[in-house]
Amino acid sequence: MTVYVFVCVMIAAVAGLIFGYDIGVSGGVTAMDDFLKDFFPAVWERKKHVHENNYCKYDNQFLQLFTSSLYLAALVASFLASASCSKLGRKPTMQLASIFFLLGVGLTAGAVNLIMLIFGRILLGFGVGFGNQAVPLFLSEIAPAQLRGGLNIVFQLMVTIGILIANIVNYFTATVHPYGWRIALGGAGIPAIILLFGSLIICETPTSLIERNKNEEGKKALRKIRGVEDINDEYESIVHACDIASQVKDPYRKLLKPASRPPFIIGMLLQLFQQFTGINAIMFYAPVLFQTVGFGSDAALLSAVVTGSINVLSTFVGIYLVDRTGRRFLLLQSSVHMLVCQLIIGIILAKDLGTTGTLGKPQAITVVIFVCVYVMGFAWSWGPLGWLIPSETFPLETRSAGFAVAVSCNMFFTFVIAQAFLSMLCGMRSGIFFFFSAWIIVMGLFAMFFVPETKGVAIDDMRESVWKPHWFWKRYMLAEDDHHDVEKRTD
Ligand code: BGC
């Protein structure tokens, strides 16, 4: 690992930080009275009558749209970003991301009406779509092969650090009246500037240059990032991979072929499941949720800082374990772990939190503790693995397209949770935790029967070592072989 690669990794990972910051900041801001008064007076009015209905005081489609619009925009943007990644390169795509981020920050922090606010969130969403597509690709293309898995999770680590920073900023700016929320939303401008200027220093990846027939520049870039003169082996293998990939004219069509089905289906379902663990109900709305169970505004924001810290620390556990115990163990262990937490939280709320009144101190503290234990389980499993598995199971020719579909599925389900959670909390009350529990059972069973172990398998050997021997997925591989046979015979 050269110093130059290290610098490039750090700069690129700043995009993860901004993504995390945007996830964390919205919940804090929506719990601030100054913000509600300016943009969502109806919610503010309802909140003043705190004891009227615990579960429904934040239920407002526009308030949810403030959070969710970002993910809808990111969904659309990730397809544009995938085209931009292959036509323009990874580096300009990151630069575009930073420009979207800066414009979005300016509009949201300076907003004087709801339109500016939502429009700003949409621009931030474009930043997220472009960043989340380009950065993981960039990281895995400049990383030395033996560090690829760990570096991939660095992106998730930065996301969690971004969420934590946002939680801390929320905590402090909540006491700054009346513009604390502007500072909180404007905070994302600092990493956006770092990304903009930083992305001038970083290089384009050799793969991206060679893919666009700039072979000499690709060689130069490879020498620079590896810090040695003799890069021929790696150069040849990139050229070879690019040759194969260039024979596939339409990777999206190829994704629909039977042989692509295992990584395609797993990649999409992991995104659905990752979001239906209910994690973002907590990441977006932790302060709101903690107020719902009866904490004051301050204590609620502070609890979000605690869950944010646990999220960061537990991600390190994931980095440590993922190549030791393997992916399956983490997915299965955490399914049981998260299920127990959701059930306990649901039972306490069902028993002790009526529509009015608050929880007793001991019950409220128990809820916070189990929220923390739950976040722990997510952070070392479904969080990072939701991104890692789709990035390592597609063959090169469909990798970028497959990953783009996974990113946009993730954004879609994140959007669904962001848009629906507060209404679901209002309609289902404590039942929402049983709803997520049911999903966790489904995803645990899915992981048990359908997600094979990919620990230590070379990235281009998945078909032979993973799919072909798998009790279920092998049928698509056999179908493909038959198909080849038929083709050969008719030849
Ligand atoms: C998920 C985000 C989530 C975050 C929490 C990520 O893997 O994609 O939706 O907010 O983890 O740390």
Coordinates of C-alpha atoms and ligand atoms in Angstrom, one line a residue:
M1 CA 0.0 0.0 0.0
T2 CA 1.7 3.3 -1.1
V3 CA 1.2 6.6 0.6
Y4 CA -0.4 7.8 -2.6
V5 CA -3.1 5.1 -2.5
F6 CA -3.7 5.8 1.2
V7 CA -4.3 9.5 0.4
C8 CA -6.6 8.5 -2.5
V9 CA -8.6 6.1 -0.3
M10 CA -9.0 8.7 2.4
I11 CA -10.2 11.4 -0.1
A12 CA -12.6 9.0 -1.8
A13 CA -14.0 7.7 1.4
V14 CA -15.0 11.3 2.3
A15 CA -18.0 10.6 0.0
G16 CA -19.1 7.9 2.5
L17 CA -18.8 10.4 5.3
I18 CA -21.1 12.8 3.5
F19 CA -23.6 10.0 2.9
G20 CA -23.6 9.1 6.5
Y21 CA -23.9 12.7 7.6
D22 CA -27.0 13.1 5.5
I23 CA -28.5 10.0 7.0
G24 CA -27.9 11.2 10.5
V25 CA -28.6 14.8 10.2
S26 CA -32.2 14.7 9.1
G27 CA -33.6 13.0 12.2
G28 CA -31.9 15.6 14.5
V29 CA -33.1 18.5 12.4
T30 CA -36.7 17.2 12.3
A31 CA -36.7 17.1 16.1
M32 CA -35.7 20.8 16.4
D33 CA -38.5 23.1 17.1
D34 CA -37.1 26.1 15.2
F35 CA -36.9 24.0 12.1
L36 CA -40.4 22.6 12.6
K37 CA -41.9 26.1 13.2
D38 CA -40.4 27.4 9.9
F39 CA -41.2 24.5 7.6
F40 CA -43.7 22.2 9.3
P41 CA -45.9 24.3 11.5
A42 CA -48.6 21.6 11.6
V43 CA -46.2 19.1 13.1
W44 CA -45.0 21.7 15.6
E45 CA -48.5 22.4 16.7
R46 CA -49.2 18.7 17.2
K47 CA -45.9 18.2 19.1
K48 CA -46.8 20.9 21.6
H49 CA -49.7 18.7 22.7
V50 CA -47.1 16.0 23.5
H51 CA -49.4 13.9 25.5
E52 CA -52.1 13.6 23.0
N53 CA -50.7 10.8 20.9
N54 CA -47.2 9.4 21.4
Y55 CA -47.0 7.5 18.2
C56 CA -48.4 10.1 15.9
K57 CA -46.9 13.4 16.7
Y58 CA -44.4 13.4 13.8
D59 CA -46.6 11.7 11.3
N60 CA -46.6 14.1 8.3
Q61 CA -46.0 13.1 4.7
F62 CA -44.0 16.3 3.9
L63 CA -41.8 15.9 6.9
Q64 CA -41.0 12.4 5.7
L65 CA -40.5 13.7 2.2
F66 CA -37.8 16.0 3.6
T67 CA -35.9 12.8 4.6
S68 CA -36.9 10.5 1.8
S69 CA -36.5 12.8 -1.3
L70 CA -32.8 12.3 -1.1
Y71 CA -33.0 8.6 -1.6
L72 CA -35.4 8.8 -4.5
A73 CA -33.0 11.2 -6.2
A74 CA -30.1 8.9 -5.5
L75 CA -32.0 6.0 -7.0
V76 CA -32.3 7.8 -10.3
A77 CA -28.8 9.2 -10.1
S78 CA -27.1 5.9 -9.6
F79 CA -28.0 4.9 -13.2
L80 CA -26.7 8.1 -14.6
A81 CA -23.6 7.7 -12.4
S82 CA -23.0 4.2 -13.8
A83 CA -22.9 5.7 -17.3
S84 CA -20.8 8.5 -16.2
C85 CA -18.3 6.1 -14.5
S86 CA -17.8 4.2 -17.7
K87 CA -17.9 7.1 -20.2
L88 CA -16.1 9.8 -18.2
G89 CA -14.3 7.8 -15.5
R90 CA -14.4 7.4 -11.8
K91 CA -12.6 10.6 -11.0
P92 CA -14.9 13.1 -12.8
T93 CA -17.9 11.2 -11.4
M94 CA -16.6 11.9 -7.9
Q95 CA -16.1 15.5 -8.8
L96 CA -19.6 15.7 -10.1
A97 CA -20.8 14.2 -6.8
S98 CA -18.9 16.9 -4.8
I99 CA -20.5 19.7 -6.9
F100 CA -24.0 18.2 -6.3
F101 CA -23.2 17.9 -2.6
L102 CA -22.1 21.6 -2.4
L103 CA -25.1 22.9 -4.2
G104 CA -27.4 20.7 -2.1
V105 CA -25.8 21.9 1.1
G106 CA -26.2 25.5 0.0
L107 CA -29.8 25.1 -0.8
T108 CA -30.8 23.2 2.4
A109 CA -28.8 25.3 4.8
G110 CA -30.0 28.5 3.2
A111 CA -33.6 27.4 2.7
V112 CA -36.4 29.9 3.2
N113 CA -39.2 27.7 2.0
L114 CA -40.1 24.0 1.7
I115 CA -39.4 24.0 -2.1
M116 CA -35.8 25.1 -1.6
L117 CA -35.4 22.5 1.2
I118 CA -36.7 19.6 -0.8
F119 CA -34.9 20.7 -3.9
G120 CA -31.7 20.8 -1.9
R121 CA -32.3 17.3 -0.6
I122 CA -32.7 16.1 -4.2
L123 CA -29.3 17.6 -5.2
L124 CA -27.8 15.9 -2.2
G125 CA -29.4 12.7 -3.4
F126 CA -27.6 13.2 -6.7
G127 CA -24.4 13.6 -4.8
V128 CA -25.1 10.3 -2.9
G129 CA -26.0 8.5 -6.1
F130 CA -22.8 9.6 -7.9
G131 CA -20.6 9.1 -4.9
N132 CA -22.0 5.7 -3.9
Q133 CA -21.5 4.4 -7.4
A134 CA -18.1 5.8 -8.1
V135 CA -16.3 5.4 -4.7
P136 CA -16.7 1.7 -4.1
L137 CA -15.6 1.0 -7.6
F138 CA -12.7 3.4 -7.3
L139 CA -11.6 1.8 -4.0
S140 CA -11.7 -1.7 -5.3
E141 CA -9.8 -0.7 -8.4
I142 CA -6.9 1.0 -6.8
A143 CA -6.6 -1.3 -3.8
P144 CA -3.9 -3.9 -3.8
A145 CA -5.8 -7.3 -4.3
Q146 CA -5.1 -8.6 -0.8
L147 CA -6.7 -5.5 0.9
R148 CA -9.8 -5.3 -1.3
G149 CA -12.3 -6.7 1.2
G150 CA -11.1 -4.6 4.1
L151 CA -10.9 -1.4 2.0
N152 CA -14.5 -2.0 0.9
I153 CA -15.7 -1.9 4.4
V154 CA -13.8 1.3 5.0
F155 CA -16.5 2.9 2.9
Q156 CA -19.2 1.6 5.4
L157 CA -17.0 2.7 8.3
M158 CA -16.9 6.2 6.9
V159 CA -20.7 6.1 6.5
T160 CA -21.1 5.2 10.2
I161 CA -18.6 7.9 11.2
G162 CA -20.6 10.4 9.2
I163 CA -23.8 9.4 11.0
L164 CA -22.0 9.8 14.3
I165 CA -20.7 13.3 13.5
A166 CA -24.2 14.3 12.4
N167 CA -25.6 13.0 15.7
I168 CA -23.0 15.1 17.7
V169 CA -23.6 18.2 15.6
N170 CA -27.3 17.7 16.1
Y171 CA -26.8 17.6 19.8
F172 CA -24.9 20.8 20.0
T173 CA -26.8 22.8 17.4
A174 CA -30.1 22.0 18.9
T175 CA -29.3 24.6 21.6
V176 CA -28.4 27.3 19.1
H177 CA -31.6 29.3 18.4
P178 CA -33.1 30.0 16.0
Y179 CA -30.6 28.9 13.3
G180 CA -29.1 25.7 14.8
W181 CA -30.6 23.6 12.1
R182 CA -28.9 25.7 9.4
I183 CA -25.5 25.0 11.0
A184 CA -26.4 21.3 11.2
L185 CA -27.4 21.1 7.5
G186 CA -24.5 23.3 6.4
G187 CA -22.0 21.1 8.2
A188 CA -22.0 18.7 5.2
G189 CA -20.3 21.5 3.3
I190 CA -16.9 20.9 4.9
P191 CA -16.5 17.3 3.7
A192 CA -18.0 18.3 0.4
I193 CA -15.2 21.0 -0.1
I194 CA -12.6 18.4 1.0
L195 CA -14.0 16.0 -1.7
L196 CA -14.1 18.7 -4.4
F197 CA -10.4 19.8 -3.8
G198 CA -9.2 16.3 -2.9
S199 CA -10.6 14.9 -6.1
L200 CA -8.3 17.2 -8.0
I201 CA -5.3 15.4 -6.5
I202 CA -6.4 11.8 -6.9
C203 CA -5.7 9.8 -10.0
E204 CA -8.1 8.1 -12.4
T205 CA -8.0 4.3 -11.9
P206 CA -5.9 2.3 -14.4
T207 CA -8.9 0.1 -15.1
S208 CA -11.0 3.0 -16.1
L209 CA -8.3 4.5 -18.3
I210 CA -7.6 1.2 -20.1
E211 CA -11.3 0.5 -20.5
R212 CA -11.5 3.8 -22.4
N213 CA -8.4 2.8 -24.6
K214 CA -6.0 5.1 -22.8
N215 CA -3.5 2.3 -22.3
E216 CA -0.4 4.4 -21.9
E217 CA -2.0 6.7 -19.3
G218 CA -3.3 3.6 -17.6
K219 CA 0.2 2.2 -17.4
K220 CA 1.4 5.5 -15.9
A221 CA -1.3 5.5 -13.3
L222 CA -0.6 2.0 -12.3
R223 CA 3.1 2.8 -11.8
K224 CA 2.1 5.8 -9.7
I225 CA -0.3 3.9 -7.4
R226 CA 1.8 0.8 -7.0
G227 CA 5.0 2.9 -6.5
V228 CA 7.1 0.4 -8.7
E229 CA 8.3 0.3 -12.3
D230 CA 7.4 -3.3 -13.0
I231 CA 3.7 -3.4 -13.3
N232 CA 3.4 -5.6 -16.4
D233 CA 1.6 -8.5 -14.8
E234 CA -1.1 -6.4 -13.3
Y235 CA -1.3 -4.3 -16.4
E236 CA -1.8 -7.4 -18.6
S237 CA -4.5 -8.8 -16.3
I238 CA -6.4 -5.5 -16.4
V239 CA -6.2 -5.4 -20.2
H240 CA -7.4 -9.0 -20.3
A241 CA -10.3 -8.3 -18.0
C242 CA -11.2 -5.2 -20.0
D243 CA -11.1 -7.2 -23.3
I244 CA -13.6 -9.7 -21.9
A245 CA -15.8 -7.0 -20.5
S246 CA -15.8 -5.1 -23.8
Q247 CA -17.3 -8.1 -25.5
V248 CA -20.4 -7.7 -23.5
K249 CA -22.2 -4.9 -25.3
D250 CA -25.2 -4.7 -23.0
P251 CA -24.3 -5.6 -19.4
Y252 CA -27.9 -4.9 -18.3
R253 CA -29.3 -7.5 -20.7
K254 CA -26.6 -9.9 -19.6
L255 CA -27.8 -9.4 -16.0
L256 CA -31.2 -10.9 -17.0
K257 CA -29.6 -14.1 -18.2
P258 CA -30.0 -17.2 -16.0
A259 CA -26.2 -17.4 -15.2
S260 CA -26.4 -13.9 -13.7
R261 CA -29.4 -14.8 -11.5
P262 CA -27.7 -15.9 -8.3
P263 CA -25.6 -12.7 -7.7
F264 CA -28.4 -10.6 -9.2
I265 CA -31.2 -12.0 -6.9
I266 CA -29.0 -12.1 -3.8
G267 CA -27.7 -8.6 -4.5
M268 CA -31.2 -7.1 -4.8
L269 CA -32.8 -9.1 -1.9
L270 CA -29.9 -8.2 0.4
Q271 CA -30.8 -4.5 -0.1
L272 CA -34.5 -5.2 0.7
F273 CA -33.5 -7.1 3.8
Q274 CA -30.9 -4.6 4.9
Q275 CA -33.5 -1.9 5.0
F276 CA -36.2 -4.1 6.4
T277 CA -34.1 -4.9 9.5
G278 CA -35.5 -1.5 10.4
I279 CA -32.1 0.1 10.9
N280 CA -33.0 3.4 9.3
A281 CA -36.0 3.8 11.4
I282 CA -33.3 4.2 14.1
M283 CA -30.7 6.0 12.1
F284 CA -33.1 8.6 10.7
Y285 CA -35.5 8.9 13.5
A286 CA -33.6 7.9 16.7
P287 CA -34.2 11.3 18.3
V288 CA -37.8 11.2 17.3
L289 CA -38.1 7.6 18.5
F290 CA -36.5 8.4 21.8
Q291 CA -38.8 11.3 22.3
T292 CA -41.7 9.0 21.5
V293 CA -40.8 6.7 24.4
G294 CA -40.7 9.8 26.7
F295 CA -37.2 11.3 26.7
G296 CA -36.8 15.0 26.6
S297 CA -35.4 16.6 23.4
D298 CA -31.9 16.8 24.8
A299 CA -31.7 13.3 26.2
A300 CA -33.1 12.0 22.9
L301 CA -30.4 13.7 20.9
L302 CA -27.8 12.4 23.3
S303 CA -29.1 8.8 23.0
A304 CA -28.6 9.1 19.2
V305 CA -25.0 10.0 19.8
V306 CA -24.7 6.8 21.9
T307 CA -26.2 4.6 19.2
G308 CA -24.1 6.4 16.6
S309 CA -20.9 5.5 18.5
I310 CA -21.9 1.9 18.9
N311 CA -22.5 1.8 15.2
V312 CA -19.0 2.9 14.4
L313 CA -17.3 0.7 17.0
S314 CA -19.2 -2.4 15.9
T315 CA -18.2 -1.9 12.3
F316 CA -14.6 -2.5 13.3
V317 CA -15.8 -5.9 14.7
G318 CA -17.2 -6.5 11.2
I319 CA -13.9 -5.6 9.5
Y320 CA -12.1 -8.0 11.9
L321 CA -14.5 -10.9 11.6
V322 CA -15.6 -10.9 7.9
D323 CA -12.6 -12.7 6.6
R324 CA -12.3 -14.9 9.6
T325 CA -15.7 -16.3 10.6
G326 CA -17.0 -15.6 7.1
R327 CA -20.1 -13.8 5.8
R328 CA -22.7 -16.5 6.6
F329 CA -21.9 -16.7 10.3
L330 CA -22.3 -13.0 10.7
L331 CA -25.6 -12.8 8.8
L332 CA -27.1 -15.7 10.8
Q333 CA -25.8 -14.7 14.2
S334 CA -27.0 -11.2 13.8
S335 CA -30.4 -12.3 12.6
V336 CA -31.1 -14.0 15.9
H337 CA -29.5 -11.2 17.8
M338 CA -31.5 -8.5 16.1
L339 CA -34.7 -10.5 16.3
V340 CA -34.4 -10.8 20.1
C341 CA -33.8 -7.1 20.4
Q342 CA -36.8 -6.1 18.3
L343 CA -39.1 -8.4 20.2
I344 CA -38.0 -7.1 23.5
I345 CA -38.5 -3.5 22.4
G346 CA -41.9 -4.3 20.9
I347 CA -43.1 -6.1 24.0
I348 CA -42.0 -3.2 26.4
L349 CA -43.7 -0.6 24.2
A350 CA -46.9 -2.8 23.8
K351 CA -47.1 -3.4 27.5
D352 CA -46.1 0.0 28.9
L353 CA -46.4 2.8 26.4
G354 CA -50.0 3.7 25.8
T355 CA -51.0 6.3 23.2
T356 CA -50.7 8.9 25.9
G357 CA -48.3 9.2 28.9
T358 CA -44.7 8.1 28.9
L359 CA -42.7 5.1 29.7
G360 CA -41.3 4.7 33.2
K361 CA -37.5 5.4 33.6
P362 CA -36.4 1.8 33.8
Q363 CA -38.4 0.8 30.7
A364 CA -37.2 3.8 28.7
I365 CA -33.6 2.9 29.6
T366 CA -34.2 -0.7 28.7
V367 CA -35.5 0.4 25.3
V368 CA -32.4 2.5 24.7
I369 CA -30.1 -0.4 25.7
F370 CA -31.8 -2.8 23.4
V371 CA -31.7 -0.3 20.5
C372 CA -27.9 -0.2 21.1
V373 CA -27.5 -3.9 21.2
Y374 CA -29.6 -4.2 18.0
V375 CA -27.5 -1.5 16.2
M376 CA -24.4 -3.5 17.2
G377 CA -25.7 -6.6 15.5
F378 CA -26.5 -4.7 12.3
A379 CA -23.2 -2.9 12.2
W380 CA -21.1 -6.1 11.9
S381 CA -23.4 -7.9 9.5
W382 CA -26.2 -6.7 7.3
G383 CA -24.8 -3.2 7.2
P384 CA -21.4 -3.8 5.6
L385 CA -22.3 -7.1 4.0
G386 CA -25.2 -5.5 2.1
W387 CA -22.5 -3.6 0.2
L388 CA -19.7 -6.1 0.2
I389 CA -21.5 -9.2 -1.2
P390 CA -22.9 -7.5 -4.3
S391 CA -19.5 -6.0 -5.0
E392 CA -17.7 -9.3 -4.9
T393 CA -20.1 -11.8 -6.5
F394 CA -20.7 -10.4 -10.0
P395 CA -18.2 -11.3 -12.8
L396 CA -16.3 -8.3 -14.2
E397 CA -18.5 -7.9 -17.3
T398 CA -21.6 -7.3 -15.2
R399 CA -20.0 -5.9 -12.0
S400 CA -20.6 -2.2 -12.5
A401 CA -24.1 -2.7 -13.9
G402 CA -25.0 -5.3 -11.2
F403 CA -23.6 -3.0 -8.5
A404 CA -25.6 0.0 -9.9
V405 CA -28.8 -2.1 -9.6
A406 CA -27.9 -3.0 -6.1
V407 CA -27.2 0.6 -5.1
S408 CA -30.5 1.8 -6.6
C409 CA -32.4 -1.0 -4.9
N410 CA -30.9 0.0 -1.6
M411 CA -31.9 3.6 -2.3
F412 CA -35.4 2.5 -3.2
F413 CA -36.0 0.6 0.0
T414 CA -34.3 3.3 2.1
F415 CA -36.8 5.7 0.5
V416 CA -39.7 3.4 1.4
I417 CA -38.6 3.3 5.0
A418 CA -37.9 7.0 5.2
Q419 CA -41.2 7.9 3.7
A420 CA -43.3 5.4 5.6
F421 CA -41.8 4.9 9.0
L422 CA -43.4 7.7 10.9
S423 CA -46.8 6.9 9.4
M424 CA -46.3 3.2 10.2
L425 CA -45.3 4.1 13.8
C426 CA -48.5 6.1 14.0
G427 CA -50.7 3.3 12.5
M428 CA -49.1 0.2 13.9
R429 CA -47.7 1.6 17.2
S430 CA -45.5 -0.9 18.9
G431 CA -46.6 -3.4 16.3
I432 CA -44.0 -1.9 14.0
F433 CA -41.3 -3.7 15.9
F434 CA -43.1 -7.0 15.4
F435 CA -43.3 -6.1 11.7
F436 CA -39.5 -5.7 11.5
S437 CA -39.1 -8.9 13.6
A438 CA -41.1 -10.9 11.0
W439 CA -38.8 -9.6 8.2
I440 CA -35.7 -10.6 10.3
I441 CA -37.0 -14.1 10.4
V442 CA -37.5 -14.2 6.7
M443 CA -34.0 -12.8 6.0
G444 CA -32.4 -15.2 8.4
L445 CA -34.0 -18.1 6.6
F446 CA -32.9 -16.6 3.3
A447 CA -29.3 -16.3 4.4
M448 CA -29.4 -19.8 5.8
F449 CA -30.6 -21.5 2.5
F450 CA -29.6 -19.1 -0.3
V451 CA -26.6 -17.1 0.6
P452 CA -23.4 -19.1 0.1
E453 CA -20.1 -18.4 1.8
T454 CA -17.8 -16.3 -0.3
K455 CA -15.0 -15.8 2.2
G456 CA -11.6 -16.4 0.6
V457 CA -13.1 -17.2 -2.9
A458 CA -11.2 -15.4 -5.7
I459 CA -13.5 -12.9 -7.2
D460 CA -13.5 -14.5 -10.6
D461 CA -14.0 -18.0 -9.4
M462 CA -17.5 -17.6 -8.0
R463 CA -19.1 -19.6 -10.7
E464 CA -17.0 -22.7 -10.3
S465 CA -16.5 -22.6 -6.5
V466 CA -19.7 -21.1 -5.3
W467 CA -22.7 -21.3 -7.6
K468 CA -22.1 -24.6 -9.4
P469 CA -21.9 -26.6 -6.1
H470 CA -24.8 -24.8 -4.5
W471 CA -27.9 -26.9 -3.9
F472 CA -30.2 -24.2 -5.3
W473 CA -28.3 -21.9 -7.6
K474 CA -26.6 -24.7 -9.5
R475 CA -29.8 -25.1 -11.6
Y476 CA -29.0 -21.7 -13.3
M477 CA -25.5 -22.8 -14.0
L478 CA -26.6 -26.1 -15.4
A479 CA -29.2 -24.3 -17.5
E480 CA -26.4 -22.1 -18.9
D481 CA -24.2 -25.1 -19.6
D482 CA -27.1 -26.8 -21.5
H483 CA -27.6 -23.6 -23.4
H484 CA -24.0 -23.6 -24.4
D485 CA -24.3 -27.2 -25.4
V486 CA -27.3 -26.5 -27.5
E487 CA -25.5 -23.6 -29.1
K488 CA -22.5 -25.9 -29.8
R489 CA -24.7 -28.6 -31.2
T490 CA -26.5 -26.2 -33.6
D491 CA -23.1 -24.8 -34.6
Ligands
BGC1 C1 -27.1 1.3 5.2 C2 -27.7 2.6 5.5 C3 -27.6 2.7 7.1 C4 -26.2 2.5 7.6 C5 -26.2 2.5 9.1 C6 -25.7 1.2 5.7 O1 -25.1 0.0 5.3 O2 -27.0 1.2 3.8 O3 -29.0 2.7 5.0 O4 -28.2 3.9 7.5 O5 -25.7 1.3 7.1 O6 -24.9 2.5 9.5

